[in-house]
Amino acid sequence: MPLLRRLAASLPLMVSLALVGCASDGGGGIQSQKLATIKARGKLICGVDGKLPGFSFVGSDGQYTGLDADVCKATAAALFGDPSKVDYRDLNSSERFAALASGEVDLLSRNTTETLSRDAAGGNGLSFAPTTFYDGQGVMTPNASGVKALKDLAGKPICVESGTTTELNLADRMRELKAAYTPLKFQTGDQTYAAYLQGRCVAVTSDRSQLAAKRTSFPDPAGHTLLPEVLSKEPLTPATTNADPAWADAVRWTIYALMQAEELGITQANIDAKLAEAKANPNQADLRRFLGVEGEFGKQLGLPADFVVKAVKATGNYGEIFERNVGMGSKLKLERGSNRQWKEGGLIYSPPFR
């Protein structure tokens, strides 16, 4: 009798595990509960900041723009052939990982730094995609403060968003300088920058790209300067959970496709011509496989054969996404720097589509 009771008690769990194990993408034989769920729902749910110009920002028309938002659109296009099939969830730094772990969002594309503790199974248990923006932590001060370097902030209050790598990095750097300071911690970015503009702190710290983005919305952008020091490495990287490797692979290789497209000179404007070229020339094996004319790359990922074509049509290649949102063609006017292609001395590099 005790054995029967134990078997009966474990039956719901066994059924649940069997259902998860049998979950398929519905076309390629890939075992992925998340892919099956997203496809059945008909939309991707993407966690973003929503208030960061150049990365994810919702306009007065309700439309999301930015580099992080474009990652969501490219992924939706790879899945459904339609970049508009995205529901966005604005998440602050404190709630983003819980939202991903609970399944509230399928993908986190929100200026998140890849770190060991976030990646590890014993930490946040995330599965990081390719880094989409290589950044570093900076510090911004009002010109009128007279602060010229990090050491000048000894004994002064500094605004920082809690639950971020910037909070810990600031503490480490000031410790190295043997400089006491007062960290003013806030739960959200809005609170952090509001306090800074109110003069409650002499400086604010975050990723240099975020500081530059937020400065564009200040009443007097020219009245604020980023200090020359770079306090840390901040590889900003989309993430899924490590509970579903097949879904993580689908996201990972969709982003790699955007990077590889730039390397091959494939753009939003010429993708149709490149596809026609691939179809017409059976000897262009690499191009034909990349664009899904032959081979099984899409099937292996649980995606349509032409997922690369759909993603590039939706957003352009990585270089186009960068330039439009944060590059010299945008309000932020950020140099590509480390975000150049590897052939140009940067860190943007896709493994082979082989």
CSV table of N, CA and C in Angstrom, one decimal, residues 34 95-105 241:
chain,number,residue,atom,x,y,z
A,34,LYS,N,9.2,25.6,-24.8
A,34,LYS,CA,9.1,27.0,-25.0
A,34,LYS,C,8.7,27.3,-26.5
A,95,GLU,N,13.3,43.3,-11.4
A,95,GLU,CA,12.3,42.3,-11.7
A,95,GLU,C,12.6,41.5,-13.0
A,96,ARG,N,13.6,41.9,-13.7
A,96,ARG,CA,13.8,41.2,-15.0
A,96,ARG,C,14.1,39.7,-14.9
A,97,PHE,N,14.9,39.3,-14.0
A,97,PHE,CA,15.3,37.9,-13.9
A,97,PHE,C,14.1,37.0,-13.4
A,98,ALA,N,13.4,37.5,-12.5
A,98,ALA,CA,12.2,36.8,-12.0
A,98,ALA,C,11.2,36.7,-13.1
A,99,ALA,N,11.0,37.7,-14.0
A,99,ALA,CA,10.0,37.6,-15.1
A,99,ALA,C,10.5,36.6,-16.1
A,100,LEU,N,11.8,36.4,-16.3
A,100,LEU,CA,12.3,35.4,-17.2
A,100,LEU,C,12.1,34.0,-16.7
A,101,ALA,N,12.5,33.9,-15.4
A,101,ALA,CA,12.4,32.6,-14.7
A,101,ALA,C,11.0,32.0,-14.6
A,102,SER,N,10.0,32.9,-14.4
A,102,SER,CA,8.6,32.5,-14.2
A,102,SER,C,7.9,32.2,-15.5
A,103,GLY,N,8.5,32.6,-16.6
A,103,GLY,CA,7.9,32.4,-17.9
A,103,GLY,C,7.0,33.6,-18.3
A,104,GLU,N,7.1,34.7,-17.5
A,104,GLU,CA,6.3,35.9,-17.9
A,104,GLU,C,6.8,36.4,-19.3
A,105,VAL,N,8.1,36.3,-19.5
A,105,VAL,CA,8.6,36.7,-20.8
A,105,VAL,C,9.4,35.5,-21.4
A,241,THR,N,16.2,31.4,-20.4
A,241,THR,CA,16.6,30.6,-19.3
A,241,THR,C,17.4,29.4,-19.8
